[in-house]
Coordinates of C-alpha atoms and ligand atoms in Angstrom, one line a residue:
M175 CA -1.0 39.1 -24.4
Q176 CA 2.7 39.1 -24.0
H177 CA 4.5 35.7 -23.6
I178 CA 4.3 34.7 -19.9
D179 CA 7.0 32.2 -18.8
L180 CA 5.7 30.0 -16.0
S181 CA 8.7 27.7 -16.0
T182 CA 10.4 27.0 -12.7
N183 CA 12.6 24.3 -11.1
I184 CA 12.8 22.2 -8.0
A185 CA 16.3 21.5 -7.0
G186 CA 17.4 22.1 -10.5
I187 CA 14.8 19.7 -12.0
K188 CA 13.2 21.8 -14.7
L189 CA 9.4 22.2 -14.6
D190 CA 7.6 23.6 -17.7
S191 CA 5.0 25.2 -15.5
Y192 CA 4.4 26.3 -11.9
L193 CA 1.4 24.0 -11.4
M194 CA 1.3 20.3 -10.7
N195 CA -1.0 17.8 -9.0
A196 CA -0.6 17.2 -5.2
S197 CA -0.1 13.8 -3.7
G198 CA -3.7 13.0 -2.9
P199 CA -6.6 12.5 -5.4
R200 CA -6.5 10.7 -8.7
C201 CA -2.8 9.7 -8.6
T202 CA -2.9 6.1 -7.3
S203 CA -3.1 3.9 -10.4
L204 CA -1.0 3.8 -13.5
Q205 CA -4.0 4.9 -15.5
E206 CA -4.6 8.0 -13.3
L207 CA -0.9 8.9 -13.4
E208 CA -0.9 8.7 -17.2
V209 CA -3.8 11.1 -17.3
I210 CA -1.7 13.6 -15.2
G211 CA 1.2 12.9 -17.6
K212 CA -0.8 13.9 -20.5
S213 CA -2.3 17.0 -18.8
A214 CA -0.7 20.4 -18.3
S215 CA 0.5 19.4 -14.9
A216 CA 4.3 20.2 -14.8
A217 CA 5.1 17.0 -13.1
I218 CA 3.5 13.6 -12.2
V219 CA 3.1 13.3 -8.4
T220 CA 2.2 9.9 -7.0
K221 CA -0.2 9.1 -4.2
S222 CA 1.8 8.6 -0.9
C223 CA 3.0 5.0 -0.9
T224 CA 3.6 2.5 1.9
I225 CA 5.6 -0.7 2.1
A226 CA 2.6 -2.8 1.2
F227 CA -0.6 -2.4 -0.8
R228 CA -3.4 -0.8 1.3
E229 CA -7.1 -0.7 0.7
G230 CA -7.4 2.4 2.9
N231 CA -10.0 3.3 5.4
P232 CA -13.7 2.2 5.3
E233 CA -16.1 4.3 3.2
P234 CA -17.5 6.9 3.1
R235 CA -14.0 8.4 3.5
Y236 CA -14.3 11.5 1.3
S237 CA -16.9 14.2 1.1
D238 CA -17.2 17.2 -1.1
L239 CA -18.0 20.4 0.9
P240 CA -19.2 23.8 -0.3
L241 CA -15.7 25.3 0.0
G242 CA -13.5 22.2 -0.3
S243 CA -13.6 18.7 1.1
I244 CA -12.9 16.5 4.1
Q245 CA -11.2 13.2 3.6
S246 CA -9.8 10.3 5.6
M247 CA -8.6 8.0 2.8
G248 CA -6.1 6.0 5.0
L249 CA -3.4 5.8 2.4
P250 CA -5.0 3.5 -0.2
N251 CA -2.1 2.8 -2.6
L252 CA -0.5 0.0 -4.6
G253 CA 2.6 -0.5 -2.3
Y254 CA 5.9 1.2 -3.2
K255 CA 7.3 -1.6 -5.4
A256 CA 4.4 -1.0 -7.9
Y257 CA 5.4 2.6 -8.2
L258 CA 9.1 1.7 -8.6
E259 CA 8.1 -0.6 -11.5
M260 CA 6.0 2.2 -13.0
V261 CA 8.9 4.7 -13.1
P262 CA 10.0 4.0 -16.7
Q263 CA 6.4 4.2 -18.0
L264 CA 5.8 7.4 -16.2
K265 CA 9.1 8.9 -17.3
S266 CA 8.3 8.1 -20.9
L267 CA 5.5 10.7 -20.7
G268 CA 8.2 13.4 -20.8
K269 CA 8.0 15.3 -17.5
P270 CA 9.5 15.0 -14.1
V271 CA 8.1 12.3 -11.7
L272 CA 7.8 13.0 -8.0
V273 CA 7.2 10.1 -5.7
S274 CA 5.5 10.6 -2.3
I275 CA 6.6 8.2 0.4
S276 CA 4.7 7.7 3.7
G277 CA 6.1 4.9 5.8
F278 CA 4.8 4.0 9.2
S279 CA 8.3 4.1 10.8
L280 CA 11.7 5.5 10.1
E281 CA 12.9 2.0 9.0
E282 CA 10.1 1.9 6.4
N283 CA 10.9 5.3 5.1
I284 CA 14.6 4.4 4.8
E285 CA 13.7 1.3 2.8
M286 CA 11.5 3.2 0.4
V287 CA 13.8 6.3 0.0
S288 CA 16.7 4.0 -0.6
A289 CA 14.8 2.1 -3.3
F290 CA 13.7 5.3 -5.1
Q291 CA 17.2 6.8 -4.8
N292 CA 18.3 3.9 -6.9
S293 CA 15.6 4.4 -9.5
D294 CA 15.1 6.9 -12.4
I295 CA 12.6 9.0 -10.3
D296 CA 13.3 12.7 -10.3
I297 CA 12.2 14.0 -6.9
I298 CA 11.3 12.4 -3.6
E299 CA 8.8 13.9 -1.2
V300 CA 8.6 12.2 2.2
N301 CA 5.1 12.8 3.7
F302 CA 5.5 13.6 7.4
S303 CA 1.9 14.7 7.8
C304 CA -0.7 12.0 7.1
P305 CA -3.4 12.6 9.7
N306 CA -5.6 9.6 8.9
I307 CA -4.0 6.5 10.2
P308 CA -5.7 5.5 13.5
G309 CA -3.1 5.4 16.3
K310 CA -0.4 7.0 14.2
A311 CA 0.7 10.6 15.1
Q312 CA 1.7 13.1 12.4
V313 CA 5.5 13.1 12.4
A314 CA 5.5 16.8 11.4
Y315 CA 4.2 17.7 14.9
D316 CA 7.0 15.8 16.7
F317 CA 10.0 17.9 16.1
E318 CA 12.5 15.5 17.6
Q319 CA 11.3 12.7 15.4
V320 CA 11.6 15.0 12.3
E321 CA 15.2 15.8 13.2
T322 CA 16.1 12.1 13.7
A323 CA 14.3 11.1 10.5
L324 CA 16.0 13.8 8.4
S325 CA 19.5 12.8 9.7
K326 CA 18.9 9.3 8.3
L327 CA 16.9 10.1 5.2
T328 CA 19.0 12.9 3.7
V329 CA 22.2 10.7 3.4
L330 CA 20.7 7.9 1.2
G331 CA 21.5 9.4 -2.2
D332 CA 21.8 12.4 -4.5
K333 CA 18.2 12.8 -5.8
P334 CA 16.5 15.8 -4.4
L335 CA 14.5 15.0 -1.2
G336 CA 11.9 17.2 0.4
I337 CA 9.2 16.8 3.0
K338 CA 5.5 17.4 3.1
L339 CA 4.6 19.3 6.2
A340 CA 1.5 19.6 8.3
P341 CA 0.1 23.2 8.8
Y342 CA 1.5 25.0 11.8
F343 CA -0.3 27.7 13.7
D344 CA 2.2 29.3 16.0
M345 CA 5.3 31.3 15.2
S346 CA 7.3 29.2 17.7
H347 CA 6.6 26.1 15.6
F348 CA 7.7 27.8 12.3
I349 CA 10.9 28.9 13.9
A350 CA 11.6 25.5 15.5
M351 CA 10.9 23.6 12.3
A352 CA 13.0 26.0 10.2
E353 CA 16.0 25.5 12.6
I354 CA 15.8 21.8 12.1
L355 CA 15.4 22.0 8.3
K356 CA 18.5 24.2 8.1
K357 CA 20.7 21.4 9.6
F358 CA 20.1 19.1 6.7
P359 CA 20.4 19.1 2.9
V360 CA 16.6 19.2 2.5
K361 CA 15.9 20.6 -1.0
F362 CA 12.3 21.6 -0.6
I363 CA 9.3 21.6 1.7
T364 CA 5.8 21.1 0.5
C365 CA 3.3 23.0 2.7
V366 CA 0.6 22.5 3.6
N367 CA -1.0 19.1 4.0
S368 CA -4.7 19.0 4.9
I369 CA -5.6 20.3 8.4
G370 CA -5.9 17.0 10.3
N371 CA -8.6 15.8 12.6
T372 CA -11.4 18.2 11.7
L373 CA -15.1 17.3 12.1
I374 CA -17.9 18.1 9.7
I375 CA -21.4 17.2 11.0
D376 CA -24.5 16.7 8.8
P377 CA -27.2 18.2 10.9
E378 CA -30.0 16.3 9.0
T379 CA -28.6 12.9 9.5
E380 CA -27.0 13.9 12.9
S381 CA -23.9 12.0 11.8
P382 CA -20.3 12.9 10.7
M383 CA -19.8 13.2 6.9
I384 CA -17.2 10.5 6.8
K385 CA -16.8 7.2 8.6
P386 CA -13.2 6.7 9.7
K387 CA -12.0 7.9 13.1
G388 CA -15.5 8.8 14.2
G389 CA -15.7 11.4 11.4
F390 CA -12.4 13.1 12.1
G391 CA -10.6 13.8 8.8
G392 CA -8.3 16.2 6.9
L393 CA -9.9 19.5 5.8
C394 CA -9.0 20.7 2.3
G395 CA -9.8 23.3 -0.2
D396 CA -10.7 27.0 0.2
Y397 CA -11.0 26.6 4.0
I398 CA -7.3 26.1 4.3
K399 CA -5.9 28.6 1.7
P400 CA -5.1 31.3 4.4
I401 CA -3.3 28.7 6.4
G402 CA -1.3 27.4 3.4
L403 CA -0.3 31.0 2.4
A404 CA 0.8 31.8 6.0
N405 CA 2.9 28.6 6.1
V406 CA 4.6 29.3 2.8
R407 CA 5.2 32.9 3.8
A408 CA 6.6 32.1 7.3
F409 CA 9.0 29.5 6.0
R410 CA 10.1 31.6 3.1
E411 CA 11.2 34.3 5.5
L412 CA 12.9 31.8 7.9
L413 CA 14.6 29.4 5.5
P414 CA 17.7 30.0 3.2
E415 CA 17.0 30.1 -0.6
S416 CA 18.6 26.7 -0.9
I417 CA 15.4 25.2 0.5
Q418 CA 12.6 25.7 -1.9
I419 CA 8.9 25.8 -1.2
I420 CA 6.0 24.0 -2.9
G421 CA 2.7 25.6 -1.9
V422 CA -0.5 23.7 -1.5
G423 CA -3.9 24.5 -0.1
G424 CA -7.0 25.8 -1.7
I425 CA -5.7 26.7 -5.2
K426 CA -8.6 26.6 -7.6
N427 CA -7.9 29.5 -9.9
G428 CA -5.1 31.6 -11.3
I429 CA -5.4 34.3 -8.6
D430 CA -5.0 31.7 -5.8
A431 CA -1.9 30.5 -7.6
F432 CA -0.6 34.1 -7.8
E433 CA -1.2 34.7 -4.1
Y434 CA 1.1 31.7 -3.3
L435 CA 3.7 33.2 -5.7
L436 CA 3.6 36.4 -3.7
A437 CA 4.0 34.4 -0.5
G438 CA 7.2 32.9 -2.0
A439 CA 6.2 29.5 -3.5
D440 CA 8.6 28.1 -6.2
A441 CA 5.8 25.9 -7.5
V442 CA 2.3 24.9 -6.4
Q443 CA 0.3 21.7 -6.2
I444 CA -3.4 21.2 -6.6
A445 CA -5.5 18.6 -4.9
T446 CA -9.2 19.3 -4.1
C447 CA -9.8 21.3 -7.3
F448 CA -8.2 18.4 -9.3
E449 CA -10.4 16.0 -7.5
K450 CA -13.5 18.0 -8.3
E451 CA -12.7 19.2 -11.8
G452 CA -10.3 16.6 -13.3
A453 CA -7.1 17.2 -15.2
N454 CA -8.4 20.1 -17.2
C455 CA -7.8 22.3 -14.1
F456 CA -4.1 22.5 -14.8
S457 CA -4.4 24.2 -18.2
R458 CA -7.4 26.4 -16.9
I459 CA -5.5 27.6 -13.9
E460 CA -2.3 28.1 -16.0
N461 CA -4.2 30.3 -18.4
E462 CA -5.9 32.3 -15.6
L463 CA -2.5 32.9 -13.9
K464 CA -1.0 34.0 -17.2
A465 CA -3.9 36.4 -17.9
F466 CA -3.6 37.9 -14.3
M467 CA 0.2 38.3 -14.6
D468 CA -0.2 39.9 -18.0
K469 CA -2.6 42.4 -16.6
K470 CA 0.0 43.2 -13.9
G471 CA 2.8 43.5 -16.5
Y472 CA 4.7 40.5 -15.2
N473 CA 6.1 38.0 -17.7
K474 CA 7.9 35.5 -15.5
L475 CA 7.6 34.1 -12.0
S476 CA 10.5 35.9 -10.5
D477 CA 8.7 39.2 -11.2
A478 CA 6.4 38.5 -8.3
K479 CA 7.9 35.5 -6.4
G480 CA 8.1 36.3 -2.6
K481 CA 7.3 40.0 -3.3
L482 CA 4.4 40.4 -1.0
K483 CA 4.3 44.1 -0.3
P484 CA 4.2 45.1 3.4
L485 CA 1.5 47.5 4.4
Ligands
DHB193 C1 -3.9 10.6 3.4 C2 -4.2 11.9 3.7 C3 -3.2 12.8 3.8 O1 -3.5 14.1 4.2 C4 -1.9 12.4 3.6 O2 -0.9 13.3 3.8 C5 -1.6 11.2 3.3 C6 -2.6 10.2 3.2 C7 -4.9 9.5 3.3 O3 -5.8 9.5 4.1 O4 -4.7 8.7 2.4

Protein backbone atom coordinates (compact mmCIF):
# COMPACT_ATOMS: atom_id res chain seq x y z
CA MET A 1 0.00 0.00 0.00
CA GLN A 2 1.24 3.49 -0.83
CA HIS A 3 1.54 6.03 2.01
CA ILE A 4 -1.87 7.62 2.61
CA ASP A 5 -1.78 11.03 4.29
CA LEU A 6 -4.93 11.66 6.36
CA SER A 7 -3.63 14.84 7.98
CA THR A 8 -5.94 17.85 7.88
CA ASN A 9 -6.52 21.03 9.84
CA ILE A 10 -9.33 23.02 11.37
CA ALA A 11 -8.73 26.75 11.24
CA GLY A 12 -5.01 26.09 10.82
CA ILE A 13 -4.85 23.79 13.87
CA LYS A 14 -3.08 20.73 12.53
CA LEU A 15 -4.75 17.35 12.94
CA ASP A 16 -2.71 14.19 12.33
CA SER A 17 -5.79 12.39 11.07
CA TYR A 18 -9.25 13.04 9.68
CA LEU A 19 -11.04 11.19 12.52
CA MET A 20 -11.81 12.34 16.05
CA ASN A 21 -14.38 11.62 18.71
CA ALA A 22 -17.61 13.61 18.78
CA SER A 23 -18.84 15.48 21.79
CA GLY A 24 -21.16 12.85 23.24
CA PRO A 25 -20.14 9.46 24.60
CA ARG A 26 -17.10 8.59 26.72
CA CYS A 27 -15.69 12.13 26.94
CA THR A 28 -16.95 13.51 30.26
CA SER A 29 -14.33 12.56 32.86
CA LEU A 30 -10.57 13.19 32.83
CA GLN A 31 -10.03 9.44 32.66
CA GLU A 32 -12.24 9.10 29.57
CA LEU A 33 -10.56 12.07 27.89
CA GLU A 34 -7.14 10.55 28.58
CA VAL A 35 -8.23 7.36 26.83
CA ILE A 36 -9.12 9.47 23.78
CA GLY A 37 -5.79 11.26 24.07
CA LYS A 38 -3.95 7.94 23.88
CA SER A 39 -6.06 6.61 21.00
CA ALA A 40 -5.77 7.36 17.27
CA SER A 41 -8.38 10.15 17.57
CA ALA A 42 -6.87 13.26 15.96
CA ALA A 43 -8.12 15.50 18.76
CA ILE A 44 -9.61 15.28 22.23
CA VAL A 45 -13.21 16.53 22.14
CA THR A 46 -15.00 17.10 25.45
CA LYS A 47 -18.59 16.42 26.40
CA SER A 48 -20.65 19.62 26.09
CA CYS A 49 -20.24 21.57 29.30
CA THR A 50 -22.59 23.83 31.20
CA ILE A 51 -21.97 26.46 33.87
CA ALA A 52 -22.49 23.99 36.71
CA PHE A 53 -22.04 20.23 37.22
CA ARG A 54 -25.07 18.24 36.01
CA GLU A 55 -26.16 14.70 36.80
CA GLY A 56 -28.18 14.66 33.58
CA ASN A 57 -31.58 13.11 32.93
CA PRO A 58 -33.06 10.11 34.78
CA GLU A 59 -32.13 6.62 33.55
CA PRO A 60 -32.62 4.72 31.33
CA ARG A 61 -31.43 7.55 29.10
CA TYR A 62 -29.46 5.65 26.43
CA SER A 63 -30.41 2.61 24.40
CA ASP A 64 -28.47 0.72 21.76
CA LEU A 65 -30.56 0.08 18.65
CA PRO A 66 -29.86 -2.33 15.78
CA LEU A 67 -28.67 0.51 13.54
CA GLY A 68 -27.50 3.06 16.07
CA SER A 69 -28.82 4.44 19.33
CA ILE A 70 -31.32 6.76 20.96
CA GLN A 71 -30.24 8.96 23.82
CA SER A 72 -31.47 11.68 26.11
CA MET A 73 -28.54 12.16 28.43
CA GLY A 74 -29.47 15.67 29.54
CA LEU A 75 -25.96 17.09 29.45
CA PRO A 76 -24.34 15.21 32.33
CA ASN A 77 -20.97 16.98 32.75
CA LEU A 78 -18.56 18.25 35.36
CA GLY A 79 -19.24 21.98 34.83
CA TYR A 80 -17.00 24.13 32.64
CA LYS A 81 -14.51 25.08 35.34
CA ALA A 82 -13.49 21.44 35.71
CA TYR A 83 -12.70 21.28 31.97
CA LEU A 84 -10.81 24.58 32.15
CA GLU A 85 -8.65 23.12 34.91
CA MET A 86 -8.07 19.96 32.86
CA VAL A 87 -6.73 21.82 29.82
CA PRO A 88 -3.01 21.51 30.77
CA GLN A 89 -3.34 17.77 31.47
CA LEU A 90 -5.21 17.20 28.23
CA LYS A 91 -2.74 19.29 26.23
CA SER A 92 0.13 17.23 27.65
CA LEU A 93 -1.23 14.25 25.66
CA GLY A 94 0.13 15.94 22.54
CA LYS A 95 -2.91 16.60 20.35
CA PRO A 96 -5.36 19.47 19.86
CA VAL A 97 -8.12 19.81 22.44
CA LEU A 98 -11.59 20.91 21.38
CA VAL A 99 -14.03 22.00 24.07
CA SER A 100 -17.77 21.78 23.47
CA ILE A 101 -19.87 24.42 25.22
CA SER A 102 -23.62 24.20 25.73
CA GLY A 103 -24.96 27.03 27.86
CA PHE A 104 -28.66 27.51 28.59
CA SER A 105 -28.58 31.18 27.62
CA LEU A 106 -26.45 33.56 25.59
CA GLU A 107 -25.04 35.00 28.82
CA GLU A 108 -23.90 31.55 29.91
CA ASN A 109 -22.30 30.88 26.53
CA ILE A 110 -20.51 34.25 26.68
CA GLU A 111 -19.14 33.40 30.14
CA MET A 112 -17.85 30.00 29.01
CA VAL A 113 -16.48 31.07 25.61
CA SER A 114 -14.66 33.98 27.30
CA ALA A 115 -13.11 31.64 29.85
CA PHE A 116 -11.88 29.19 27.20
CA GLN A 117 -10.65 32.02 24.97
CA ASN A 118 -8.34 32.85 27.87
CA SER A 119 -7.09 29.27 28.24
CA ASP A 120 -4.72 27.01 26.29
CA ILE A 121 -7.60 25.22 24.55
CA ASP A 122 -7.16 24.88 20.77
CA ILE A 123 -10.69 24.96 19.36
CA ILE A 124 -14.11 25.97 20.72
CA GLU A 125 -17.34 24.32 19.49
CA VAL A 126 -20.55 25.94 20.71
CA ASN A 127 -23.38 23.43 20.73
CA PHE A 128 -26.55 25.05 19.37
CA SER A 129 -28.38 21.77 19.06
CA CYS A 130 -28.89 19.81 22.27
CA PRO A 131 -32.41 18.39 21.98
CA ASN A 132 -32.68 16.85 25.41
CA ILE A 133 -33.28 19.55 27.99
CA PRO A 134 -36.98 19.63 28.89
CA GLY A 135 -38.40 23.08 28.11
CA LYS A 136 -35.33 24.29 26.15
CA ALA A 137 -35.63 24.68 22.39
CA GLN A 138 -32.68 23.85 20.12
CA VAL A 139 -31.04 27.18 19.29
CA ALA A 140 -30.08 25.91 15.83
CA TYR A 141 -33.76 25.90 14.81
CA ASP A 142 -34.21 29.57 15.82
CA PHE A 143 -32.36 31.51 13.13
CA GLU A 144 -32.72 34.92 14.79
CA GLN A 145 -31.27 33.57 18.01
CA VAL A 146 -28.33 32.03 16.12
CA GLU A 147 -27.57 35.38 14.50
CA THR A 148 -27.71 37.29 17.78
CA ALA A 149 -25.58 34.68 19.53
CA LEU A 150 -22.92 34.65 16.80
CA SER A 151 -22.66 38.44 16.88
CA LYS A 152 -21.72 38.21 20.57
CA LEU A 153 -19.71 34.98 20.64
CA THR A 154 -17.39 35.59 17.68
CA VAL A 155 -15.84 38.75 19.18
CA LEU A 156 -14.54 37.23 22.42
CA GLY A 157 -11.07 36.17 21.28
CA ASP A 158 -8.88 34.77 18.53
CA LYS A 159 -9.19 31.04 19.09
CA PRO A 160 -11.15 29.29 16.34
CA LEU A 161 -14.83 29.06 17.14
CA GLY A 162 -17.37 26.88 15.40
CA ILE A 163 -20.90 25.74 16.04
CA LYS A 164 -22.55 22.35 16.24
CA LEU A 165 -25.71 22.39 14.18
CA ALA A 166 -28.88 20.37 14.28
CA PRO A 167 -29.85 18.54 11.11
CA TYR A 168 -31.91 20.53 8.61
CA PHE A 169 -34.37 19.00 6.19
CA ASP A 170 -35.37 21.79 3.86
CA MET A 171 -33.30 23.69 1.30
CA SER A 172 -34.67 27.01 2.59
CA HIS A 173 -33.15 26.25 5.99
CA PHE A 174 -29.72 25.43 4.55
CA ILE A 175 -29.79 28.71 2.64
CA ALA A 176 -31.00 30.81 5.58
CA MET A 177 -28.40 29.35 7.94
CA ALA A 178 -25.59 29.74 5.41
CA GLU A 179 -26.49 33.42 4.95
CA ILE A 180 -26.22 33.97 8.70
CA LEU A 181 -22.93 32.08 9.03
CA LYS A 182 -21.35 34.15 6.26
CA LYS A 183 -21.82 37.35 8.29
CA PHE A 184 -19.48 36.23 11.08
CA PRO A 185 -15.94 34.90 11.48
CA VAL A 186 -17.20 31.40 12.25
CA LYS A 187 -14.32 29.05 11.46
CA PHE A 188 -16.24 25.79 11.14
CA ILE A 189 -19.57 24.09 11.54
CA THR A 190 -20.05 20.61 12.91
CA CYS A 191 -23.00 18.84 11.36
CA VAL A 192 -25.02 17.00 12.32
CA ASN A 193 -26.13 16.55 15.89
CA SER A 194 -28.54 13.72 16.62
CA ILE A 195 -32.05 14.02 15.19
CA GLY A 196 -33.91 15.37 18.18
CA ASN A 197 -37.18 14.17 19.62
CA THR A 198 -37.52 10.81 17.98
CA LEU A 199 -39.43 7.96 19.64
CA ILE A 200 -38.48 4.29 19.73
CA ILE A 201 -41.14 1.99 21.20
CA ASP A 202 -40.51 -1.48 22.60
CA PRO A 203 -43.57 -3.44 21.48
CA GLU A 204 -43.00 -6.17 24.10
CA THR A 205 -43.02 -3.86 27.10
CA GLU A 206 -45.31 -1.37 25.32
CA SER A 207 -43.06 1.41 26.64
CA PRO A 208 -40.53 3.82 25.15
CA MET A 209 -36.89 2.67 25.21
CA ILE A 210 -35.76 5.62 27.33
CA LYS A 211 -37.31 7.50 30.25
CA PRO A 212 -36.70 11.26 29.81
CA LYS A 213 -39.27 13.40 27.99
CA GLY A 214 -41.76 10.54 27.66
CA GLY A 215 -39.24 8.59 25.59
CA PHE A 216 -38.38 11.35 23.10
CA GLY A 217 -34.65 11.44 22.41
CA GLY A 218 -31.86 12.03 19.92
CA LEU A 219 -31.51 9.41 17.18
CA CYS A 220 -27.91 8.50 16.27
CA GLY A 221 -25.91 6.10 14.16
CA ASP A 222 -26.64 4.51 10.78
CA TYR A 223 -30.18 5.90 10.76
CA ILE A 224 -28.85 9.44 10.38
CA LYS A 225 -25.94 9.01 7.95
CA PRO A 226 -27.88 10.14 4.84
CA ILE A 227 -29.01 13.21 6.77
CA GLY A 228 -25.48 14.01 7.92
CA LEU A 229 -24.14 13.58 4.40
CA ALA A 230 -26.83 15.87 2.97
CA ASN A 231 -26.14 18.56 5.57
CA VAL A 232 -22.39 18.49 4.92
CA ARG A 233 -22.95 18.56 1.17
CA ALA A 234 -25.53 21.36 1.24
CA PHE A 235 -23.42 23.60 3.47
CA ARG A 236 -20.24 22.86 1.51
CA GLU A 237 -21.96 24.15 -1.60
CA LEU A 238 -23.41 27.23 0.15
CA LEU A 239 -20.51 28.38 2.34
CA PRO A 240 -17.17 29.97 1.45
CA GLU A 241 -14.01 27.85 1.90
CA SER A 242 -13.15 29.98 4.96
CA ILE A 243 -15.84 28.08 6.88
CA GLN A 244 -14.78 24.48 7.28
CA ILE A 245 -17.07 21.53 7.95
CA ILE A 246 -16.72 18.71 10.44
CA GLY A 247 -19.02 15.83 9.47
CA VAL A 248 -20.79 13.64 12.04
CA GLY A 249 -23.51 11.05 11.81
CA GLY A 250 -23.33 7.31 11.39
CA ILE A 251 -19.63 6.85 10.66
CA LYS A 252 -18.69 3.32 11.68
CA ASN A 253 -16.26 2.25 8.96
CA GLY A 254 -13.74 3.63 6.49
CA ILE A 255 -16.22 3.82 3.65
CA ASP A 256 -18.66 5.92 5.71
CA ALA A 257 -15.75 8.28 6.44
CA PHE A 258 -14.91 8.38 2.72
CA GLU A 259 -18.50 9.30 1.82
CA TYR A 260 -18.30 12.30 4.17
CA LEU A 261 -15.05 13.28 2.44
CA LEU A 262 -16.77 13.24 -0.96
CA ALA A 263 -19.56 15.39 0.51
CA GLY A 264 -16.92 17.94 1.53
CA ALA A 265 -15.98 17.29 5.16
CA ASP A 266 -12.61 18.63 6.37
CA ALA A 267 -12.66 16.19 9.28
CA VAL A 268 -15.18 13.84 10.86
CA GLN A 269 -16.31 12.93 14.36
CA ILE A 270 -17.47 9.57 15.69
CA ALA A 271 -20.01 9.12 18.46
CA THR A 272 -22.23 6.02 18.43
CA CYS A 273 -19.55 3.71 17.03
CA PHE A 274 -17.12 4.97 19.71
CA GLU A 275 -19.80 4.36 22.35
CA LYS A 276 -20.35 0.80 21.16
CA GLU A 277 -16.78 -0.22 20.25
CA GLY A 278 -14.49 1.90 22.40
CA ALA A 279 -11.37 3.83 21.42
CA ASN A 280 -10.11 1.12 19.08
CA CYS A 281 -12.62 2.42 16.51
CA PHE A 282 -10.36 5.34 15.57
CA SER A 283 -7.42 3.23 14.37
CA ARG A 284 -9.72 0.64 12.79
CA ILE A 285 -11.66 3.22 10.76
CA GLU A 286 -8.43 5.04 9.88
CA ASN A 287 -6.94 1.83 8.48
CA GLU A 288 -10.13 1.03 6.57
CA LEU A 289 -10.23 4.53 5.08
CA LYS A 290 -6.59 4.27 4.04
CA ALA A 291 -7.18 0.88 2.41
CA PHE A 292 -10.20 2.18 0.49
CA MET A 293 -8.35 5.29 -0.67
CA ASP A 294 -5.39 3.16 -1.71
CA LYS A 295 -7.68 0.99 -3.81
CA LYS A 296 -8.94 4.17 -5.48
CA GLY A 297 -5.43 5.51 -6.07
CA TYR A 298 -5.89 8.46 -3.70
CA ASN A 299 -3.08 9.28 -1.28
CA LYS A 300 -4.33 12.44 0.46
CA LEU A 301 -7.68 13.88 1.53
CA SER A 302 -7.71 16.62 -1.09
CA ASP A 303 -7.77 13.98 -3.83
CA ALA A 304 -11.42 13.30 -2.97
CA LYS A 305 -12.59 16.12 -0.68
CA GLY A 306 -15.82 17.65 -1.96
CA LYS A 307 -15.46 15.78 -5.24
CA LEU A 308 -18.82 14.07 -5.29
CA LYS A 309 -19.43 13.29 -8.93
CA PRO A 310 -22.73 14.52 -10.37
CA LEU A 311 -24.74 11.94 -12.28
C1 LIG B 1 -26.94 15.90 24.82
C2 LIG B 1 -27.37 15.43 23.61
C3 LIG B 1 -27.04 16.11 22.46
O1 LIG B 1 -27.41 15.67 21.23
C4 LIG B 1 -26.30 17.28 22.56
O2 LIG B 1 -26.01 17.97 21.48
C5 LIG B 1 -25.89 17.73 23.77
C6 LIG B 1 -26.20 17.04 24.91
C7 LIG B 1 -27.30 15.24 26.07
O3 LIG B 1 -28.44 14.79 26.19
O4 LIG B 1 -26.45 15.19 26.99
